[in-house]
mmCIF file of C-alpha atoms in Angstrom:
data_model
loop_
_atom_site.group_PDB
_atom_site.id
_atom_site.type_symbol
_atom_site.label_atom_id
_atom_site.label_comp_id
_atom_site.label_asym_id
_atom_site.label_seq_id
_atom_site.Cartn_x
_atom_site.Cartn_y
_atom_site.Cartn_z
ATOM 1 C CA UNK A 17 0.000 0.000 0.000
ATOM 2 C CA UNK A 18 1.660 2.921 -0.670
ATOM 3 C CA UNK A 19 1.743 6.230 1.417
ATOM 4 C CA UNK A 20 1.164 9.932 1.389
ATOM 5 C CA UNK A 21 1.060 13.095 2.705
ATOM 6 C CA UNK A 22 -0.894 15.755 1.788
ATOM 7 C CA UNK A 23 -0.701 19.257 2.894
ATOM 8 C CA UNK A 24 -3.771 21.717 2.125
ATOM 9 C CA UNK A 25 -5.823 18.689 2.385
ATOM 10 C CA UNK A 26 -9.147 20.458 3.837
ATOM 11 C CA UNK A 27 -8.700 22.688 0.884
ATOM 12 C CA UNK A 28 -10.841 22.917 -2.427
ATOM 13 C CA UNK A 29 -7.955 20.483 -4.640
ATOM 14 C CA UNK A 30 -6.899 18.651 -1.558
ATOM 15 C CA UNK A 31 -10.155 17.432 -0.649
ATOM 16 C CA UNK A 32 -10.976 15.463 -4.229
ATOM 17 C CA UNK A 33 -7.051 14.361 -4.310
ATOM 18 C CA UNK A 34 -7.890 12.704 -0.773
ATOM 19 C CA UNK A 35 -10.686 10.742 -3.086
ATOM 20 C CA UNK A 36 -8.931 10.391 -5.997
ATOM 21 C CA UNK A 37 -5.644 8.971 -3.540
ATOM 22 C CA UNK A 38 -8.340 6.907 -1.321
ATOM 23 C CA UNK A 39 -9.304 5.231 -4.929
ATOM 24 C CA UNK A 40 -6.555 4.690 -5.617
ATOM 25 C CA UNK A 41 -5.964 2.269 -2.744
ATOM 26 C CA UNK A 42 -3.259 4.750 -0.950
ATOM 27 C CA UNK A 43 -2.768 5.232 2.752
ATOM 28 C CA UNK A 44 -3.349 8.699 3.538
ATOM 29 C CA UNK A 45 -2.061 11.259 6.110
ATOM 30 C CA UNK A 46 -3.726 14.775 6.213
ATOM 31 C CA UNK A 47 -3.337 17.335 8.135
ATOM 32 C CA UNK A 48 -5.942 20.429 8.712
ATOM 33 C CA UNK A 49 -5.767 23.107 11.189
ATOM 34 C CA UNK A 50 -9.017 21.702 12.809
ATOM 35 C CA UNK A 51 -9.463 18.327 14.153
ATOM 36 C CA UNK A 52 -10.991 15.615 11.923
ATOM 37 C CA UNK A 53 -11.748 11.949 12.651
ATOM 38 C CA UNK A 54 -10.179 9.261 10.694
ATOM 39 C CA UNK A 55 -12.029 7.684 7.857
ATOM 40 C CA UNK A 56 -10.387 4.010 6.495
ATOM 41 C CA UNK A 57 -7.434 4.995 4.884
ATOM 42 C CA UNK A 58 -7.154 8.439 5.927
ATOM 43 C CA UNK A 59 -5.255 9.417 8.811
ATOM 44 C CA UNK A 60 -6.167 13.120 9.799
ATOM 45 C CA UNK A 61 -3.591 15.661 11.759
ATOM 46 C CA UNK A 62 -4.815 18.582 13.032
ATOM 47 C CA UNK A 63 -1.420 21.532 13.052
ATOM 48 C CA UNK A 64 -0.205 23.525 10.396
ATOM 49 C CA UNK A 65 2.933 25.134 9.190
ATOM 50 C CA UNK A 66 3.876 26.933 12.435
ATOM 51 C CA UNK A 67 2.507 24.077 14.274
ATOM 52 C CA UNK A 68 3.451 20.598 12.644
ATOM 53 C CA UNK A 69 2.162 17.569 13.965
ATOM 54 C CA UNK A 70 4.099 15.036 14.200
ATOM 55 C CA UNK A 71 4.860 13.840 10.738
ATOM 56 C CA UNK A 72 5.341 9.864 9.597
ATOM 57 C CA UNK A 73 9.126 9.230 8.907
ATOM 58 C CA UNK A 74 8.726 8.631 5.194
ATOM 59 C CA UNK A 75 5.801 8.528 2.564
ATOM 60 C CA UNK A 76 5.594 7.765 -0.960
ATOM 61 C CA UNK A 77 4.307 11.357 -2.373
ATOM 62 C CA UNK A 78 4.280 14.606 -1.018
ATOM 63 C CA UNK A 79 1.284 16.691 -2.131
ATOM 64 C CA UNK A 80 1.249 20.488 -1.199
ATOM 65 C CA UNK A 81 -2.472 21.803 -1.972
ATOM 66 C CA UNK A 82 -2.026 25.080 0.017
ATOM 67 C CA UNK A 83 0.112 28.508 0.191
ATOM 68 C CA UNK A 84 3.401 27.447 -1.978
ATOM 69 C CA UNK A 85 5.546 29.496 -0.390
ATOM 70 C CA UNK A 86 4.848 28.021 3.444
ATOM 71 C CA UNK A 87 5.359 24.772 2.058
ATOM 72 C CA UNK A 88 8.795 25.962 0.295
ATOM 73 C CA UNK A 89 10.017 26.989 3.618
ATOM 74 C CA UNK A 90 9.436 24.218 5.097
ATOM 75 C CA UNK A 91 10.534 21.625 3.135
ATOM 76 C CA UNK A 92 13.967 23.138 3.264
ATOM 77 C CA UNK A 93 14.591 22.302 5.936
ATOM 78 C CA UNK A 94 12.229 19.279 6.753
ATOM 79 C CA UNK A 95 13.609 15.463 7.689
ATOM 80 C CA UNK A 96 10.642 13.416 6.325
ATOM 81 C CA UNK A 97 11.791 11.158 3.131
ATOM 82 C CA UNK A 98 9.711 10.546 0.219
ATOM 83 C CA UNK A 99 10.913 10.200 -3.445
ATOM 84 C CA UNK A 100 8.120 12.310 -5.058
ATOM 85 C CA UNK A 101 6.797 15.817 -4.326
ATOM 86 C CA UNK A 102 3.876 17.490 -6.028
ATOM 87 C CA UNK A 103 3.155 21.229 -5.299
ATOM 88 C CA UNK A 104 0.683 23.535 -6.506
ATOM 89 C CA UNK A 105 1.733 27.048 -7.632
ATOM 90 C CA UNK A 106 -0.292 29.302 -10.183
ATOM 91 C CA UNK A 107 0.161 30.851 -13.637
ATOM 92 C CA UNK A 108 0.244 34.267 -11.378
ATOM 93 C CA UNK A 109 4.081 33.096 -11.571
ATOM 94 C CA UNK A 110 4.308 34.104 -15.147
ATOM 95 C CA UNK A 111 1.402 36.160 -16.012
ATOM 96 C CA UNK A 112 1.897 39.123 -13.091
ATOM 97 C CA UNK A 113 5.640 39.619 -13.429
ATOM 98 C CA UNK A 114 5.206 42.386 -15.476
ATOM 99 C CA UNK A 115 2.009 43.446 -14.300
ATOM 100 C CA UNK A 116 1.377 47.500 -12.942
ATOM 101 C CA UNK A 117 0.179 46.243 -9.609
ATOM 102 C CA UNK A 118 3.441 45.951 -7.533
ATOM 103 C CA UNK A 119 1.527 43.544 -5.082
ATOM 104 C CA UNK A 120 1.177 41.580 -7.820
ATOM 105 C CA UNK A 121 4.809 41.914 -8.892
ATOM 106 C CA UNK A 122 5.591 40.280 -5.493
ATOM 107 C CA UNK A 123 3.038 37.629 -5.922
ATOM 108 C CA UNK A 124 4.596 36.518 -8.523
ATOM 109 C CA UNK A 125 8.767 36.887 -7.172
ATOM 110 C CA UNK A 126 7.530 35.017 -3.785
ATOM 111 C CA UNK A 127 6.098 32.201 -6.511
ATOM 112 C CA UNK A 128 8.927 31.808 -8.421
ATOM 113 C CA UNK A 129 11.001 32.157 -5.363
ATOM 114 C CA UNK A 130 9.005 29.101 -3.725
ATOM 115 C CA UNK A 131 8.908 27.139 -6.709
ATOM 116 C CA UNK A 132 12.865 27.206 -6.642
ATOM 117 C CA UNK A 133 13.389 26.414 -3.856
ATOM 118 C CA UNK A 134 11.280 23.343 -4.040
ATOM 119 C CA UNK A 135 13.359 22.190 -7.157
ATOM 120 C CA UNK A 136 16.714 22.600 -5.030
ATOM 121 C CA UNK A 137 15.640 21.450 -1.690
ATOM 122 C CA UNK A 138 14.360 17.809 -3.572
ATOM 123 C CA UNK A 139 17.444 17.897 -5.765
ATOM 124 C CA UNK A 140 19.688 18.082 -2.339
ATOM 125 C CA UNK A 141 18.024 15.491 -0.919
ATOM 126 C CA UNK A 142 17.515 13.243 -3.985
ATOM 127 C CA UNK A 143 14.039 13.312 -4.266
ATOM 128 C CA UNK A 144 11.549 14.386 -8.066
ATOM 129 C CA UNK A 145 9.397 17.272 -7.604
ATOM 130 C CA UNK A 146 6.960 18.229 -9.817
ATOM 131 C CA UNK A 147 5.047 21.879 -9.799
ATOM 132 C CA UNK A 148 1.849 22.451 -11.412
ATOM 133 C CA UNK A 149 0.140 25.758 -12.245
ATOM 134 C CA UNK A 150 -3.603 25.957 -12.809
ATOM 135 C CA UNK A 151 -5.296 28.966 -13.762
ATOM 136 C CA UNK A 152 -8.778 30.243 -12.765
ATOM 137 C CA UNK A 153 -9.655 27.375 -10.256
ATOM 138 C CA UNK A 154 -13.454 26.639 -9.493
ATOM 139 C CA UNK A 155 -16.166 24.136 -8.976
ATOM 140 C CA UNK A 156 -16.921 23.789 -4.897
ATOM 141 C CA UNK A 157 -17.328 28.242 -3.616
ATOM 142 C CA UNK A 158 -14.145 28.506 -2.241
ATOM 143 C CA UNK A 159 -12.070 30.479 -4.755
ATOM 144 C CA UNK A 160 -11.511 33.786 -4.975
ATOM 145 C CA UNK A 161 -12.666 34.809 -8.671
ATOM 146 C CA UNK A 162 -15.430 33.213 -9.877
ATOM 147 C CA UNK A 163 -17.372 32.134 -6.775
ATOM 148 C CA UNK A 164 -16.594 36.016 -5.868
ATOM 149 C CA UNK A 165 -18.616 36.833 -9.380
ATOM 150 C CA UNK A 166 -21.359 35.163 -8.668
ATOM 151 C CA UNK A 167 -21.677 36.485 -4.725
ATOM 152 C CA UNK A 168 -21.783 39.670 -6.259
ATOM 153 C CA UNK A 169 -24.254 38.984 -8.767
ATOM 154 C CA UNK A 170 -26.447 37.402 -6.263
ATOM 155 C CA UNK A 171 -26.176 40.728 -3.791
ATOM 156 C CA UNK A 172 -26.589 42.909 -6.378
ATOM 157 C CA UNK A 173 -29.096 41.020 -8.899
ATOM 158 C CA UNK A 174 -27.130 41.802 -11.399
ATOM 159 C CA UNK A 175 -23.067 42.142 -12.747
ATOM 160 C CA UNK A 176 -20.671 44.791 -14.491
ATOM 161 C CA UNK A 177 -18.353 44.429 -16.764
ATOM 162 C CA UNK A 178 -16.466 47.015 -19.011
ATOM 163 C CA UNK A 179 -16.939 46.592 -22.594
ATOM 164 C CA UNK A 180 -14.514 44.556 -24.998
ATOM 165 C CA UNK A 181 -13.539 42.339 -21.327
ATOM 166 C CA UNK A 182 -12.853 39.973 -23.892
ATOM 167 C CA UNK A 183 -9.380 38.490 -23.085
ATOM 168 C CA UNK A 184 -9.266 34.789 -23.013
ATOM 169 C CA UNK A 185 -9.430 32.585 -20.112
ATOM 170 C CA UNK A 186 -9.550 29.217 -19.002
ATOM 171 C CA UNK A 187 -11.288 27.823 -16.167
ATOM 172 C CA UNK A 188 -10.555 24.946 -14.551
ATOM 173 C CA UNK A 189 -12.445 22.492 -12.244
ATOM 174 C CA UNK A 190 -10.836 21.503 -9.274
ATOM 175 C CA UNK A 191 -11.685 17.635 -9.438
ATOM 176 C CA UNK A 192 -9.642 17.877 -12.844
ATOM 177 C CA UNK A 193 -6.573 19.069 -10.547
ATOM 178 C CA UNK A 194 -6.767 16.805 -8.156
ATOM 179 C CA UNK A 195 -6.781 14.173 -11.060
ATOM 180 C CA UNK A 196 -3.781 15.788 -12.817
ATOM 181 C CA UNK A 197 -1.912 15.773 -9.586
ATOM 182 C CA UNK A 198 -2.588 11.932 -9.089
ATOM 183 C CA UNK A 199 -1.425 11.080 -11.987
ATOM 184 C CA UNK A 200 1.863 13.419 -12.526
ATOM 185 C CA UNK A 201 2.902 11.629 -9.110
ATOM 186 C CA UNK A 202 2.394 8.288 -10.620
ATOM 187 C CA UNK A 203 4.768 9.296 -13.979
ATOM 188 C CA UNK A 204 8.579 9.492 -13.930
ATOM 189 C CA UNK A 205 8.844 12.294 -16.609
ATOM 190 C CA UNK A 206 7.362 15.128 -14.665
ATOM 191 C CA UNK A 207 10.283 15.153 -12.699
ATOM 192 C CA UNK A 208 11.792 18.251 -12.110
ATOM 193 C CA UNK A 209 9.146 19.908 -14.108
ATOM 194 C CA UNK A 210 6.474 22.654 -14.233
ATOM 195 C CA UNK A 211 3.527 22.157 -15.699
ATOM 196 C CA UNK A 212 0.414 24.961 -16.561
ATOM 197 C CA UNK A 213 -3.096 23.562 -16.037
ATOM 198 C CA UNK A 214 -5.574 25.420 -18.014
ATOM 199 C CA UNK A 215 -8.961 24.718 -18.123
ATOM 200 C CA UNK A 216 -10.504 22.776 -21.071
ATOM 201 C CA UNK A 217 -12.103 25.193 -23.216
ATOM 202 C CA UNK A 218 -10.453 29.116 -23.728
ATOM 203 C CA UNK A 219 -13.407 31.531 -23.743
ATOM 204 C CA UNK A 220 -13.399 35.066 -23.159
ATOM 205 C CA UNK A 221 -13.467 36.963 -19.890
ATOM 206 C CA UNK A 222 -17.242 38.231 -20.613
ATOM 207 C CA UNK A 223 -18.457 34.833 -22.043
ATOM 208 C CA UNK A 224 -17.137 33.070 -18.724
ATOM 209 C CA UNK A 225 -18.856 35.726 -16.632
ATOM 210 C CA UNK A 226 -21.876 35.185 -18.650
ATOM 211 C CA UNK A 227 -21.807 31.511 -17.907
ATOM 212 C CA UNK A 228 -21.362 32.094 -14.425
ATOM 213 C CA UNK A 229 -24.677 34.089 -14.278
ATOM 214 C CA UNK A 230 -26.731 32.098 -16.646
ATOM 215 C CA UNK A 231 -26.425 29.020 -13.995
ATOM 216 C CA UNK A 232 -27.460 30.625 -10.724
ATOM 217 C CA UNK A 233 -30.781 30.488 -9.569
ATOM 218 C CA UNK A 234 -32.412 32.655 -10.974
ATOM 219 C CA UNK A 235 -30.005 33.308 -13.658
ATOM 220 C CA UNK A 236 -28.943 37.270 -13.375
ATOM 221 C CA UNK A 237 -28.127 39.944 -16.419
ATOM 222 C CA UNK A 238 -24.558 40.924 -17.457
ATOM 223 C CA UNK A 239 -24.317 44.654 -17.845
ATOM 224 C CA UNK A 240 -21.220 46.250 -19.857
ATOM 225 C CA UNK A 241 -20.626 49.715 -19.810
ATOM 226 C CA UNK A 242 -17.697 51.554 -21.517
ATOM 227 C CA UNK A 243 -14.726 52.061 -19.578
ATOM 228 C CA UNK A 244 -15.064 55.804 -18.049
ATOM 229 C CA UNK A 245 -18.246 54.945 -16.990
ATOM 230 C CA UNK A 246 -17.526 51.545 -15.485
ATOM 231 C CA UNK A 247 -14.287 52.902 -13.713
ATOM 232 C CA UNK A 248 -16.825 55.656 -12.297
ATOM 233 C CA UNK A 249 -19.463 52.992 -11.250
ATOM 234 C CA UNK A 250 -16.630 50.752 -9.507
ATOM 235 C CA UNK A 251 -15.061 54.060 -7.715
ATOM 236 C CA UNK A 252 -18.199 55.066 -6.232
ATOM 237 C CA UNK A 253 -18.895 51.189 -5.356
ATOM 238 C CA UNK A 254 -15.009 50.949 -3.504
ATOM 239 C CA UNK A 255 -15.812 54.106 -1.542
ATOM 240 C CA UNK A 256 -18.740 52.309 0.049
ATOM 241 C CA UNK A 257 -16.410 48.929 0.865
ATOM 242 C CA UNK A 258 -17.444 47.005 -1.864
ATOM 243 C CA UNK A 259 -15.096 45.324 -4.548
ATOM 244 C CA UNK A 260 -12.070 47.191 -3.406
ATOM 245 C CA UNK A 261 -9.644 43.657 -4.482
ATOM 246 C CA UNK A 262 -10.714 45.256 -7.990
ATOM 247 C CA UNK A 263 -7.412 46.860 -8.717
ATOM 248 C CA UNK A 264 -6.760 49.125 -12.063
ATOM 249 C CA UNK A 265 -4.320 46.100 -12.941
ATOM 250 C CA UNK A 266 -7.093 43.766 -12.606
ATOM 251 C CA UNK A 267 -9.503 45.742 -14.939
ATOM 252 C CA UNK A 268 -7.314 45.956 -17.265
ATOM 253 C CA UNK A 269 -6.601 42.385 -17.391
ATOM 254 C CA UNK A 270 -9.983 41.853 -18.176
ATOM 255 C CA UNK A 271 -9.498 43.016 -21.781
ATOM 256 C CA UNK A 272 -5.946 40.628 -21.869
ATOM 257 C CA UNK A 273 -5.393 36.811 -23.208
ATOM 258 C CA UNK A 274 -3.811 34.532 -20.190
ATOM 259 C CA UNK A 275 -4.520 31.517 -21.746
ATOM 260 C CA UNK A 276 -1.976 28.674 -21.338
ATOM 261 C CA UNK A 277 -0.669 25.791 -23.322
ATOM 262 C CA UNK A 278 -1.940 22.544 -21.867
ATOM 263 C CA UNK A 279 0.129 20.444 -24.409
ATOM 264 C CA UNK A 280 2.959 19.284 -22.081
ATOM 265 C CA UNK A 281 0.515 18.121 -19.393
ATOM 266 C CA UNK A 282 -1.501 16.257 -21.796
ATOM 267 C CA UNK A 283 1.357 14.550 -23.593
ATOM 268 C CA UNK A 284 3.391 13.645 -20.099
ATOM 269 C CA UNK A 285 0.769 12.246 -17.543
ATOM 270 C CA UNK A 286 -2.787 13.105 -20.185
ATOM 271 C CA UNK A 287 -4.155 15.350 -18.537
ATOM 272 C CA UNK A 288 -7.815 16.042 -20.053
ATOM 273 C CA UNK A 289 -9.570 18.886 -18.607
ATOM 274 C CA UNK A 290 -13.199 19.397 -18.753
ATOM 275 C CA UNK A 291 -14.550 22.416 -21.029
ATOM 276 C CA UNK A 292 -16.315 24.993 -18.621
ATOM 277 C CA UNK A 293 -20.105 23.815 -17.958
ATOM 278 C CA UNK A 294 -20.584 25.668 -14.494
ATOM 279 C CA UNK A 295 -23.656 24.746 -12.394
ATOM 280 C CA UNK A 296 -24.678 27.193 -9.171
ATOM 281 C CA UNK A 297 -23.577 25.092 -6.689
ATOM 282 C CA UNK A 298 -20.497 25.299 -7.769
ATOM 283 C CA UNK A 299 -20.444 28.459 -6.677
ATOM 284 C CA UNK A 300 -22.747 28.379 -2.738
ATOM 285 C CA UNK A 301 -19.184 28.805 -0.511
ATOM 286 C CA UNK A 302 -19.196 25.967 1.905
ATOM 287 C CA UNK A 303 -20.525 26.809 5.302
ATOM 288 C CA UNK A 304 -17.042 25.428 7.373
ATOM 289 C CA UNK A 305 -13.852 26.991 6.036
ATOM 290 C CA UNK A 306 -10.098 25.775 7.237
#
C-alpha cells in the first residue's frame, strides 16, 4: 500500500485528491488546522505550518495543496523522506511579473522564489518534484474569482463588466486538478518539471462571466458599460467597501489573453480537462472553512 502526505488537504484540490488517492488504494495522512476523525485509509492531523504535527518518517508522495511558499520553507529544511513531491503554484508566476500592480509583482517573485526552492531542496536530498500551475480554479465556492462573481451577482441582482472584457481565459475544475496531480505523481517524466493547467475550453473573460450568471438560480443579467463609466461605477462602489480587491491592474486584465498551453501536461501524464459547464452550486461557498 503505498503512502502519502498531503498538505492543504481540507482545501478545495486537496479534498478530491484525498478521493482520488483513497481510490486509488493509498494510505493517507492529512493534516488540517481543525481536528478531523479518521475515515479508512485516511489518517487526519490537526497543526499547520507553524505548528506541525508530528509527521510519519517517510511517505511515498508529497502533495502540497495550500500557500506554496509556506510549504517551500518548510521543506527546506524538513527530515521526512519521500521520493516524489507534487506542489501547486499558479500561472500568477508568469502572467503578473510584469504586471502595474506591484503587489502583484511580489506575488509573482515570492512564486517563483518558492517554486525554486522546491526544485533545489528535492534535488539536495535526492528526491523528483513536480510543480503544477492551474489557472482560474473553481467548482466547490471557495475560490476567490469566480465564486466572488457570482456572490456579487447574487447581492446585487445583477453584474458589471467594461466593454470589450474579452481576453481569453480558461477555467478549470478543481476535481480535474486533483486528477492531474494523481497522476503526474504516478509518472517518472514530470520530474523536475512545471507544468500549466488550463482549463478545457479558452473563452473570453465576458463569455465566462456570462456563464457564471446564466447558472445561478435565478439566472442574473450581465451589464457592460464603456470604460469611463464603469471605472466611475466601480469608484463610487469601492468608496462604500465594496469590490475594493478590484485593482486598475485587474480591470485591465480583463481586456488581456492569459490563456496557457496545456500540451505538455496532456502529452506527459494526459491530462484532459473538462470544457467549462458551471452549475450554481459550484459556486454556494461551503458553510465550514479551514
Amino acid at each position: 500500500m503505498k503512502t502519502a502526505l498531503v498538505f492543504g488537504a481540507s482545501g478545495q484540490i486537496g479534498l478530491p485528491l484525498l478521493d482520488r488517492l483513497g481510490d486509488a488504494g493509498w494510505r493517507v495522512h492529512a493534516l488540517s488546522r481543525q481536528a478531523r476523525s479518521d475515515t479508512p485509509g485516511r489518517h487526519w492531523l490537526q497543526g499547520d505550518f507553524a505548528r506541525m504535527p508530528a509527521l510519519p518518517r517517510e511517505v511515498d508522495a508529497l502533495f502540497s495543496c495550500g500557500p506554496l511558499d509556506l510549504f517551500a520553507r518548510w521543506y527546506a529544511t524538513a527530515t521526512i523522506a519521500s521520493p516524489r513531491v507534487i506542489a501547486f503554484g499558479s500561472t500568477s508566476a508568469t502572467s503578473k511579473h510584469a504586471s502595474d500592480d506591484e503587489h502583484e509583482r511580489d506575488l509573482a517573485r515570492r512564486l517563483l522564489g518558492a517554486e525554486a526552492a522546491v526544485f533545489q531542496a528535492s534535488e539536495q536530498r535526492g528526491a523528483s518534484a513536480t510543480m503544477l500551475r492551474p489557472t482560474l480554479v473553481y467548482g466547490v465556492g471557495r475560490d476567490a474569482s469566480l465564486t466572488r462573481i457570482a456572490g456579487m451577482a447574487r447581492r446585487w441582482g445583477r453584474f458589471v463588466l467594461p466593454r470589450r472584457a474579452d481576453g481569453l481565459r480558461q477555467p478549470v475544475h478543481v476535481q480535474d486538478l486533483a486528477d492531474a496531480a494523481f497522476a503526474a505523481s504516478l509518472a517518472a517524466v514530470t520530474a523536475g518539471r512545471s507544468y500549466e493547467l488550463p482549463g478545457g475550453e479558452t473563452l473570453a473573460y465576458r463569455e465566462m462571466v456570462r456563464r457564471v450568471l446564466a447558472c445561478l438560480d435565478p439566472p442574473l443579467p450581465l451589464l457592460e458599460l464603456p470604460m469611463p463609466l464603469f471605472r466611475a461605477a466601480l469608484a463610487a462602489a469601492q468608496a462604500r467597501g465594496v469590490a475594493r480587491n478590484l485593482t486598475p491592474a485587474a480591470v485591465a486584465r480583463m481586456r488581456e489573453d492569459l490563456a496557457f498551453d496545456a500540451a505538455p501536461a496532456r502529452r506527459d501524464f494526459g491530462y484532459a480537462p473538462r470544457g467549462f459547464r458551471p452549475e450554481s452550486r459550484m459556486f454556494d461557498a461551503p458553510d465550514r472553512s479551514d
